[in-house]
């Protein structure tokens, strides 16, 4: 980090930044550096989720060097949603910035989001345009989230959603269902009012969807602001533990539909994800005849299949209903 770069130490920051880390030693310096160049007074909470490497030590090092950087070290991996709630009650800023460590804020982007919320009291959540490392825009928002989106994001090959969705999205300022959880700015009053994230989500795109849905129920708007930009190098934490990422992603999707759409749609989603994991496991096993990598993938998706079958959120909900009925 350059010696001339310092974190502004105003008594009352405008923005409280929450960054959850997991195996993020390569990403943290760039992310912090992009924040330290901002003109908006900040405080930063670095929340480490029991990383298996030296990330926790790096987090503590930043906290010791900068008064307005605070370290929170979880003893176990409690999931992204719950970890984002860790500083709840400690934040002092007017706004809370949820930021992935594998992101770089482009010049003036945070200032534009803050200014937009300052001028728009009816807006509660705002999200910037996400771009890949090559500058290509990718999914920064969603107008809806239904069965078609599950097919696109959880079942189709990765390249197809990028072709169909990312490149042909309408990148104009607009109200929508939710913005990407990789970088979103929410009013602290609303974040505290709704209790932050639902901790039942562990690592899944739907945690941001649920947050924005509950924020909208307070009467505010959720807005996509393409004038602000963040570079997002997707999936860095997921690479550390691919089985957990896939399983918890699938589980989060089923839980989300169970919570917001009801049991019938949740059952359809469960069936689709079960078939997807089974098919991926079979295909990978066939390809694994000649390549070890595919044998590992086959075993992973077989494990995901059984996890979804045995530990499905629908089964847990039915059990809770039965327990209540027996009282």
mmCIF file of C-alpha atoms in Angstrom:
data_model
loop_
_atom_site.group_PDB
_atom_site.id
_atom_site.type_symbol
_atom_site.label_atom_id
_atom_site.label_comp_id
_atom_site.label_asym_id
_atom_site.label_seq_id
_atom_site.Cartn_x
_atom_site.Cartn_y
_atom_site.Cartn_z
ATOM 1 C CA UNK A 1 0.000 0.000 0.000
ATOM 2 C CA UNK A 2 1.385 3.426 -0.872
ATOM 3 C CA UNK A 3 2.555 5.545 2.110
ATOM 4 C CA UNK A 4 0.644 8.628 1.004
ATOM 5 C CA UNK A 5 -2.695 6.827 0.998
ATOM 6 C CA UNK A 6 -4.483 7.363 4.314
ATOM 7 C CA UNK A 7 -7.947 6.655 5.577
ATOM 8 C CA UNK A 8 -9.861 9.776 6.494
ATOM 9 C CA UNK A 9 -10.477 9.872 10.225
ATOM 10 C CA UNK A 10 -13.574 12.041 10.568
ATOM 11 C CA UNK A 11 -15.443 11.432 13.866
ATOM 12 C CA UNK A 12 -18.656 10.502 12.039
ATOM 13 C CA UNK A 13 -18.133 8.618 8.753
ATOM 14 C CA UNK A 14 -20.677 8.954 5.983
ATOM 15 C CA UNK A 15 -20.315 5.321 4.912
ATOM 16 C CA UNK A 16 -19.719 2.136 6.898
ATOM 17 C CA UNK A 17 -18.100 -0.467 4.646
ATOM 18 C CA UNK A 18 -18.541 -4.182 5.411
ATOM 19 C CA UNK A 19 -16.172 -6.603 3.675
ATOM 20 C CA UNK A 20 -16.403 -10.321 4.455
ATOM 21 C CA UNK A 21 -13.211 -12.225 3.722
ATOM 22 C CA UNK A 22 -12.446 -15.911 3.208
ATOM 23 C CA UNK A 23 -9.101 -16.862 1.750
ATOM 24 C CA UNK A 24 -8.823 -13.338 0.360
ATOM 25 C CA UNK A 25 -5.162 -12.425 0.863
ATOM 26 C CA UNK A 26 -4.695 -11.696 -2.848
ATOM 27 C CA UNK A 27 -7.817 -9.534 -3.117
ATOM 28 C CA UNK A 28 -7.856 -7.463 0.087
ATOM 29 C CA UNK A 29 -5.008 -5.025 -0.733
ATOM 30 C CA UNK A 30 -6.530 -3.911 -4.037
ATOM 31 C CA UNK A 31 -10.018 -3.635 -2.570
ATOM 32 C CA UNK A 32 -8.816 -1.538 0.386
ATOM 33 C CA UNK A 33 -6.637 0.606 -1.866
ATOM 34 C CA UNK A 34 -9.630 1.437 -4.066
ATOM 35 C CA UNK A 35 -11.573 2.474 -0.948
ATOM 36 C CA UNK A 36 -8.797 4.620 0.494
ATOM 37 C CA UNK A 37 -8.783 6.789 -2.625
ATOM 38 C CA UNK A 38 -12.421 7.772 -2.081
ATOM 39 C CA UNK A 39 -13.348 11.290 -0.949
ATOM 40 C CA UNK A 40 -16.246 10.078 1.203
ATOM 41 C CA UNK A 41 -15.450 9.705 4.936
ATOM 42 C CA UNK A 42 -15.373 5.970 5.672
ATOM 43 C CA UNK A 43 -15.116 3.352 8.352
ATOM 44 C CA UNK A 44 -14.323 -0.196 7.248
ATOM 45 C CA UNK A 45 -15.246 -3.457 8.947
ATOM 46 C CA UNK A 46 -13.160 -6.410 7.768
ATOM 47 C CA UNK A 47 -14.958 -9.596 8.816
ATOM 48 C CA UNK A 48 -12.931 -12.772 8.377
ATOM 49 C CA UNK A 49 -14.938 -15.990 8.182
ATOM 50 C CA UNK A 50 -12.343 -18.379 9.648
ATOM 51 C CA UNK A 51 -10.117 -18.361 6.564
ATOM 52 C CA UNK A 52 -7.825 -21.390 6.182
ATOM 53 C CA UNK A 53 -4.858 -19.186 5.207
ATOM 54 C CA UNK A 54 -3.280 -15.947 6.497
ATOM 55 C CA UNK A 55 -6.277 -13.732 5.726
ATOM 56 C CA UNK A 56 -7.150 -13.201 9.408
ATOM 57 C CA UNK A 57 -3.604 -12.000 10.095
ATOM 58 C CA UNK A 58 -3.831 -9.564 7.185
ATOM 59 C CA UNK A 59 -7.179 -8.278 8.481
ATOM 60 C CA UNK A 60 -5.677 -7.680 11.943
ATOM 61 C CA UNK A 61 -2.692 -5.947 10.366
ATOM 62 C CA UNK A 62 -4.921 -3.466 8.524
ATOM 63 C CA UNK A 63 -6.896 -2.803 11.716
ATOM 64 C CA UNK A 64 -3.690 -2.084 13.643
ATOM 65 C CA UNK A 65 -2.470 0.390 11.015
ATOM 66 C CA UNK A 66 -5.674 2.360 10.434
ATOM 67 C CA UNK A 67 -7.893 3.665 13.212
ATOM 68 C CA UNK A 68 -11.049 3.474 11.115
ATOM 69 C CA UNK A 69 -10.503 -0.109 9.970
ATOM 70 C CA UNK A 70 -11.987 -2.622 12.388
ATOM 71 C CA UNK A 71 -11.282 -6.362 12.442
ATOM 72 C CA UNK A 72 -13.909 -8.962 13.299
ATOM 73 C CA UNK A 73 -12.570 -12.528 13.365
ATOM 74 C CA UNK A 74 -15.147 -15.300 13.337
ATOM 75 C CA UNK A 75 -14.049 -18.612 14.862
ATOM 76 C CA UNK A 76 -15.957 -20.564 12.221
ATOM 77 C CA UNK A 77 -17.329 -19.949 8.753
ATOM 78 C CA UNK A 78 -20.838 -18.720 9.540
ATOM 79 C CA UNK A 79 -21.682 -17.871 5.934
ATOM 80 C CA UNK A 80 -21.636 -14.644 3.981
ATOM 81 C CA UNK A 81 -25.053 -13.351 5.056
ATOM 82 C CA UNK A 82 -24.486 -13.845 8.792
ATOM 83 C CA UNK A 83 -20.961 -12.426 8.545
ATOM 84 C CA UNK A 84 -22.300 -9.281 6.868
ATOM 85 C CA UNK A 85 -24.474 -8.836 9.960
ATOM 86 C CA UNK A 86 -21.512 -9.034 12.359
ATOM 87 C CA UNK A 87 -20.934 -5.241 12.518
ATOM 88 C CA UNK A 88 -24.688 -4.569 12.838
ATOM 89 C CA UNK A 89 -25.088 -2.097 15.692
ATOM 90 C CA UNK A 90 -21.493 -0.834 15.392
ATOM 91 C CA UNK A 91 -21.909 1.056 12.120
ATOM 92 C CA UNK A 92 -21.925 4.855 12.432
ATOM 93 C CA UNK A 93 -22.319 5.935 8.809
ATOM 94 C CA UNK A 94 -25.497 7.198 7.185
ATOM 95 C CA UNK A 95 -25.075 4.413 4.644
ATOM 96 C CA UNK A 96 -23.740 0.850 4.725
ATOM 97 C CA UNK A 97 -21.689 -0.393 1.768
ATOM 98 C CA UNK A 98 -21.727 -4.177 1.334
ATOM 99 C CA UNK A 99 -18.623 -5.016 -0.671
ATOM 100 C CA UNK A 100 -16.979 -8.248 -1.804
ATOM 101 C CA UNK A 101 -13.191 -8.375 -1.346
ATOM 102 C CA UNK A 102 -12.761 -9.320 -5.027
ATOM 103 C CA UNK A 103 -14.006 -5.917 -6.173
ATOM 104 C CA UNK A 104 -12.376 -2.631 -7.132
ATOM 105 C CA UNK A 105 -14.423 0.558 -6.959
ATOM 106 C CA UNK A 106 -13.951 2.713 -10.036
ATOM 107 C CA UNK A 107 -13.176 6.417 -9.649
ATOM 108 C CA UNK A 108 -16.033 8.504 -8.172
ATOM 109 C CA UNK A 109 -18.373 5.497 -8.066
ATOM 110 C CA UNK A 110 -18.951 5.558 -4.307
ATOM 111 C CA UNK A 111 -19.352 9.325 -4.380
ATOM 112 C CA UNK A 112 -22.011 9.007 -7.090
ATOM 113 C CA UNK A 113 -23.950 6.397 -5.115
ATOM 114 C CA UNK A 114 -23.806 8.490 -1.935
ATOM 115 C CA UNK A 115 -24.856 11.647 -3.772
ATOM 116 C CA UNK A 116 -27.732 9.769 -5.402
ATOM 117 C CA UNK A 117 -29.056 8.564 -2.042
ATOM 118 C CA UNK A 118 -28.575 12.056 -0.583
ATOM 119 C CA UNK A 119 -30.785 13.456 -3.353
ATOM 120 C CA UNK A 120 -33.314 10.592 -3.331
ATOM 121 C CA UNK A 121 -34.862 10.100 0.128
ATOM 122 C CA UNK A 122 -37.322 7.529 -1.260
ATOM 123 C CA UNK A 123 -34.483 5.216 -2.403
ATOM 124 C CA UNK A 124 -33.221 2.736 0.183
ATOM 125 C CA UNK A 125 -30.779 0.587 -1.801
ATOM 126 C CA UNK A 126 -28.618 1.442 -4.800
ATOM 127 C CA UNK A 127 -26.256 -0.771 -6.793
ATOM 128 C CA UNK A 128 -23.565 0.084 -9.380
ATOM 129 C CA UNK A 129 -22.791 -1.505 -12.725
ATOM 130 C CA UNK A 130 -20.583 -4.590 -12.302
ATOM 131 C CA UNK A 131 -17.933 -5.224 -14.937
ATOM 132 C CA UNK A 132 -15.515 -8.077 -15.582
ATOM 133 C CA UNK A 133 -11.753 -7.554 -15.574
ATOM 134 C CA UNK A 134 -11.871 -6.977 -19.349
ATOM 135 C CA UNK A 135 -14.452 -4.210 -18.900
ATOM 136 C CA UNK A 136 -17.390 -6.275 -20.155
ATOM 137 C CA UNK A 137 -20.522 -5.600 -18.074
ATOM 138 C CA UNK A 138 -22.143 -8.534 -16.306
ATOM 139 C CA UNK A 139 -25.304 -9.145 -14.302
ATOM 140 C CA UNK A 140 -25.579 -6.248 -11.862
ATOM 141 C CA UNK A 141 -29.302 -6.454 -11.159
ATOM 142 C CA UNK A 142 -32.451 -8.506 -11.646
ATOM 143 C CA UNK A 143 -35.940 -7.266 -12.423
ATOM 144 C CA UNK A 144 -37.432 -10.620 -11.406
ATOM 145 C CA UNK A 145 -36.316 -13.879 -9.835
ATOM 146 C CA UNK A 146 -38.370 -16.915 -10.797
ATOM 147 C CA UNK A 147 -38.049 -20.424 -12.184
ATOM 148 C CA UNK A 148 -36.580 -19.159 -15.470
ATOM 149 C CA UNK A 149 -33.785 -17.460 -13.549
ATOM 150 C CA UNK A 150 -33.028 -20.676 -11.661
ATOM 151 C CA UNK A 151 -32.721 -22.476 -15.002
ATOM 152 C CA UNK A 152 -30.382 -19.785 -16.268
ATOM 153 C CA UNK A 153 -28.184 -19.330 -13.212
ATOM 154 C CA UNK A 154 -28.121 -22.754 -11.585
ATOM 155 C CA UNK A 155 -28.570 -25.247 -14.408
ATOM 156 C CA UNK A 156 -27.393 -23.852 -17.751
ATOM 157 C CA UNK A 157 -23.642 -23.832 -18.482
ATOM 158 C CA UNK A 158 -21.959 -20.650 -17.233
ATOM 159 C CA UNK A 159 -21.241 -19.221 -20.677
ATOM 160 C CA UNK A 160 -24.876 -19.319 -21.773
ATOM 161 C CA UNK A 161 -26.267 -17.048 -19.015
ATOM 162 C CA UNK A 162 -23.452 -14.620 -19.718
ATOM 163 C CA UNK A 163 -24.360 -14.556 -23.413
ATOM 164 C CA UNK A 164 -28.127 -14.349 -22.926
ATOM 165 C CA UNK A 165 -28.280 -12.110 -19.878
ATOM 166 C CA UNK A 166 -25.119 -10.116 -19.283
ATOM 167 C CA UNK A 167 -24.495 -8.727 -22.739
ATOM 168 C CA UNK A 168 -28.084 -7.868 -23.591
ATOM 169 C CA UNK A 169 -29.193 -6.313 -20.296
ATOM 170 C CA UNK A 170 -30.485 -2.756 -20.455
ATOM 171 C CA UNK A 171 -27.902 -0.734 -18.561
ATOM 172 C CA UNK A 172 -29.929 2.341 -17.705
ATOM 173 C CA UNK A 173 -30.983 3.780 -14.367
ATOM 174 C CA UNK A 174 -34.073 1.890 -13.229
ATOM 175 C CA UNK A 175 -36.078 0.505 -10.333
ATOM 176 C CA UNK A 176 -35.938 -3.277 -9.976
ATOM 177 C CA UNK A 177 -36.264 -6.257 -7.660
ATOM 178 C CA UNK A 178 -32.662 -6.404 -6.464
ATOM 179 C CA UNK A 179 -29.096 -5.403 -7.216
ATOM 180 C CA UNK A 180 -25.946 -7.507 -7.013
ATOM 181 C CA UNK A 181 -24.751 -8.272 -3.501
ATOM 182 C CA UNK A 182 -21.128 -7.881 -4.616
ATOM 183 C CA UNK A 183 -21.507 -4.131 -4.123
ATOM 184 C CA UNK A 184 -24.595 -2.383 -2.828
ATOM 185 C CA UNK A 185 -25.203 0.740 -0.762
ATOM 186 C CA UNK A 186 -28.100 0.704 1.699
ATOM 187 C CA UNK A 187 -29.323 3.283 4.176
ATOM 188 C CA UNK A 188 -28.138 2.272 7.634
ATOM 189 C CA UNK A 189 -31.562 3.045 9.102
ATOM 190 C CA UNK A 190 -33.173 0.537 6.724
ATOM 191 C CA UNK A 191 -30.398 -2.044 7.154
ATOM 192 C CA UNK A 192 -30.924 -1.930 10.920
ATOM 193 C CA UNK A 193 -34.732 -1.805 10.650
ATOM 194 C CA UNK A 194 -34.903 -5.059 8.685
ATOM 195 C CA UNK A 195 -32.216 -6.737 10.804
ATOM 196 C CA UNK A 196 -29.632 -6.981 8.040
ATOM 197 C CA UNK A 197 -29.338 -10.187 6.036
ATOM 198 C CA UNK A 198 -31.294 -13.358 6.708
ATOM 199 C CA UNK A 199 -28.573 -15.654 8.165
ATOM 200 C CA UNK A 200 -30.308 -18.736 6.703
ATOM 201 C CA UNK A 201 -28.602 -17.807 3.433
ATOM 202 C CA UNK A 202 -25.000 -19.039 3.536
ATOM 203 C CA UNK A 203 -23.456 -18.252 0.153
ATOM 204 C CA UNK A 204 -25.932 -17.564 -2.626
ATOM 205 C CA UNK A 205 -27.113 -14.817 -4.963
ATOM 206 C CA UNK A 206 -30.538 -14.876 -3.298
ATOM 207 C CA UNK A 207 -29.277 -13.281 -0.074
ATOM 208 C CA UNK A 208 -29.216 -9.893 -1.821
ATOM 209 C CA UNK A 209 -32.619 -10.592 -3.380
ATOM 210 C CA UNK A 210 -34.125 -11.270 0.045
ATOM 211 C CA UNK A 211 -32.467 -8.175 1.519
ATOM 212 C CA UNK A 212 -33.868 -5.931 -1.219
ATOM 213 C CA UNK A 213 -37.339 -7.492 -1.009
ATOM 214 C CA UNK A 214 -37.483 -6.787 2.721
ATOM 215 C CA UNK A 215 -36.081 -3.281 2.192
ATOM 216 C CA UNK A 216 -38.798 -2.577 -0.381
ATOM 217 C CA UNK A 217 -41.426 -3.628 2.167
ATOM 218 C CA UNK A 218 -40.390 -0.635 4.288
ATOM 219 C CA UNK A 219 -41.638 1.571 1.439
ATOM 220 C CA UNK A 220 -38.334 2.415 -0.235
ATOM 221 C CA UNK A 221 -37.111 1.881 -3.791
ATOM 222 C CA UNK A 222 -34.228 -0.278 -5.030
ATOM 223 C CA UNK A 223 -32.360 1.384 -7.899
ATOM 224 C CA UNK A 224 -29.622 0.372 -10.333
ATOM 225 C CA UNK A 225 -27.177 3.242 -10.961
ATOM 226 C CA UNK A 226 -25.020 2.594 -14.060
ATOM 227 C CA UNK A 227 -23.116 5.869 -13.557
ATOM 228 C CA UNK A 228 -21.242 4.063 -10.767
ATOM 229 C CA UNK A 229 -18.996 1.126 -11.644
ATOM 230 C CA UNK A 230 -17.252 -1.661 -9.773
ATOM 231 C CA UNK A 231 -14.846 -4.204 -11.204
ATOM 232 C CA UNK A 232 -15.874 -7.628 -9.900
ATOM 233 C CA UNK A 233 -13.586 -10.631 -10.237
ATOM 234 C CA UNK A 234 -16.325 -13.171 -9.556
ATOM 235 C CA UNK A 235 -16.131 -16.365 -7.553
ATOM 236 C CA UNK A 236 -12.804 -15.974 -5.730
ATOM 237 C CA UNK A 237 -14.110 -17.165 -2.337
ATOM 238 C CA UNK A 238 -16.112 -19.957 -3.967
ATOM 239 C CA UNK A 239 -12.898 -21.322 -5.486
ATOM 240 C CA UNK A 240 -11.592 -21.976 -1.966
ATOM 241 C CA UNK A 241 -14.363 -24.491 -1.202
ATOM 242 C CA UNK A 242 -16.250 -25.513 -4.374
ATOM 243 C CA UNK A 243 -18.482 -28.142 -2.729
ATOM 244 C CA UNK A 244 -19.687 -25.688 -0.071
ATOM 245 C CA UNK A 245 -20.233 -23.016 -2.722
ATOM 246 C CA UNK A 246 -22.351 -25.280 -4.960
ATOM 247 C CA UNK A 247 -24.270 -26.996 -2.153
ATOM 248 C CA UNK A 248 -25.012 -23.799 -0.246
ATOM 249 C CA UNK A 249 -25.909 -22.042 -3.495
ATOM 250 C CA UNK A 250 -28.454 -24.748 -4.317
ATOM 251 C CA UNK A 251 -29.723 -24.843 -0.737
ATOM 252 C CA UNK A 252 -30.088 -21.050 -0.701
ATOM 253 C CA UNK A 253 -32.118 -21.123 -3.897
ATOM 254 C CA UNK A 254 -34.546 -23.712 -2.504
ATOM 255 C CA UNK A 255 -34.816 -21.799 0.779
ATOM 256 C CA UNK A 256 -35.507 -18.564 -1.080
ATOM 257 C CA UNK A 257 -38.352 -20.057 -3.098
ATOM 258 C CA UNK A 258 -39.726 -21.693 0.034
ATOM 259 C CA UNK A 259 -39.673 -18.335 1.827
ATOM 260 C CA UNK A 260 -40.990 -16.091 -0.934
ATOM 261 C CA UNK A 261 -42.831 -18.345 -3.426
ATOM 262 C CA UNK A 262 -44.202 -21.217 -1.335
ATOM 263 C CA UNK A 263 -43.777 -24.997 -1.173
ATOM 264 C CA UNK A 264 -45.019 -25.865 -4.723
ATOM 265 C CA UNK A 265 -42.394 -23.731 -6.487
ATOM 266 C CA UNK A 266 -39.744 -24.785 -3.971
ATOM 267 C CA UNK A 267 -40.481 -28.423 -4.846
ATOM 268 C CA UNK A 268 -40.058 -27.668 -8.560
ATOM 269 C CA UNK A 269 -36.749 -25.920 -7.867
ATOM 270 C CA UNK A 270 -35.573 -28.855 -5.736
ATOM 271 C CA UNK A 271 -36.400 -31.311 -8.516
ATOM 272 C CA UNK A 272 -34.575 -29.228 -11.130
ATOM 273 C CA UNK A 273 -31.477 -28.887 -8.965
ATOM 274 C CA UNK A 274 -31.476 -32.582 -8.074
ATOM 275 C CA UNK A 275 -31.650 -33.520 -11.750
ATOM 276 C CA UNK A 276 -28.972 -30.973 -12.600
ATOM 277 C CA UNK A 277 -26.535 -32.244 -9.965
ATOM 278 C CA UNK A 278 -27.187 -35.886 -10.934
ATOM 279 C CA UNK A 279 -26.654 -35.166 -14.640
ATOM 280 C CA UNK A 280 -23.490 -33.159 -13.985
ATOM 281 C CA UNK A 281 -22.137 -35.975 -11.829
ATOM 282 C CA UNK A 282 -22.801 -38.588 -14.534
ATOM 283 C CA UNK A 283 -21.286 -36.479 -17.327
ATOM 284 C CA UNK A 284 -18.228 -35.662 -15.210
ATOM 285 C CA UNK A 285 -17.805 -39.356 -14.326
ATOM 286 C CA UNK A 286 -17.796 -40.272 -18.025
ATOM 287 C CA UNK A 287 -15.238 -37.557 -18.792
ATOM 288 C CA UNK A 288 -13.287 -38.658 -15.725
ATOM 289 C CA UNK A 289 -12.298 -41.899 -17.415
ATOM 290 C CA UNK A 290 -9.299 -40.040 -18.798
ATOM 291 C CA UNK A 291 -8.989 -36.981 -16.532
ATOM 292 C CA UNK A 292 -8.731 -36.908 -12.728
ATOM 293 C CA UNK A 293 -10.221 -33.404 -12.520
ATOM 294 C CA UNK A 294 -13.571 -34.627 -13.823
ATOM 295 C CA UNK A 295 -13.611 -37.495 -11.321
ATOM 296 C CA UNK A 296 -13.332 -34.896 -8.552
ATOM 297 C CA UNK A 297 -16.180 -32.907 -10.093
ATOM 298 C CA UNK A 298 -18.291 -36.072 -10.352
ATOM 299 C CA UNK A 299 -17.797 -36.838 -6.658
ATOM 300 C CA UNK A 300 -18.596 -33.252 -5.722
ATOM 301 C CA UNK A 301 -21.923 -33.176 -7.593
ATOM 302 C CA UNK A 302 -22.823 -36.614 -6.234
ATOM 303 C CA UNK A 303 -22.309 -35.183 -2.739
ATOM 304 C CA UNK A 304 -24.394 -32.130 -3.637
ATOM 305 C CA UNK A 305 -27.180 -34.433 -4.864
ATOM 306 C CA UNK A 306 -27.313 -36.361 -1.584
ATOM 307 C CA UNK A 307 -27.010 -33.202 0.523
ATOM 308 C CA UNK A 308 -29.946 -31.642 -1.298
ATOM 309 C CA UNK A 309 -31.936 -34.846 -0.961
ATOM 310 C CA UNK A 310 -31.308 -35.341 2.764
ATOM 311 C CA UNK A 311 -30.841 -31.769 4.044
ATOM 312 C CA UNK A 312 -33.378 -29.981 1.865
ATOM 313 C CA UNK A 313 -34.860 -26.827 3.484
ATOM 314 C CA UNK A 314 -38.353 -28.124 2.607
ATOM 315 C CA UNK A 315 -37.797 -31.156 4.848
ATOM 316 C CA UNK A 316 -36.632 -28.877 7.653
ATOM 317 C CA UNK A 317 -39.724 -26.698 7.306
ATOM 318 C CA UNK A 318 -42.039 -29.724 7.377
ATOM 319 C CA UNK A 319 -40.270 -30.950 10.511
ATOM 320 C CA UNK A 320 -40.763 -27.585 12.212
ATOM 321 C CA UNK A 321 -44.460 -27.639 11.320
ATOM 322 C CA UNK A 322 -44.772 -31.171 12.773
ATOM 323 C CA UNK A 323 -42.976 -30.146 15.965
ATOM 324 C CA UNK A 324 -45.344 -27.205 16.439
ATOM 325 C CA UNK A 325 -48.384 -29.443 15.848
ATOM 326 C CA UNK A 326 -47.228 -31.878 18.564
ATOM 327 C CA UNK A 327 -47.011 -29.193 21.237
#
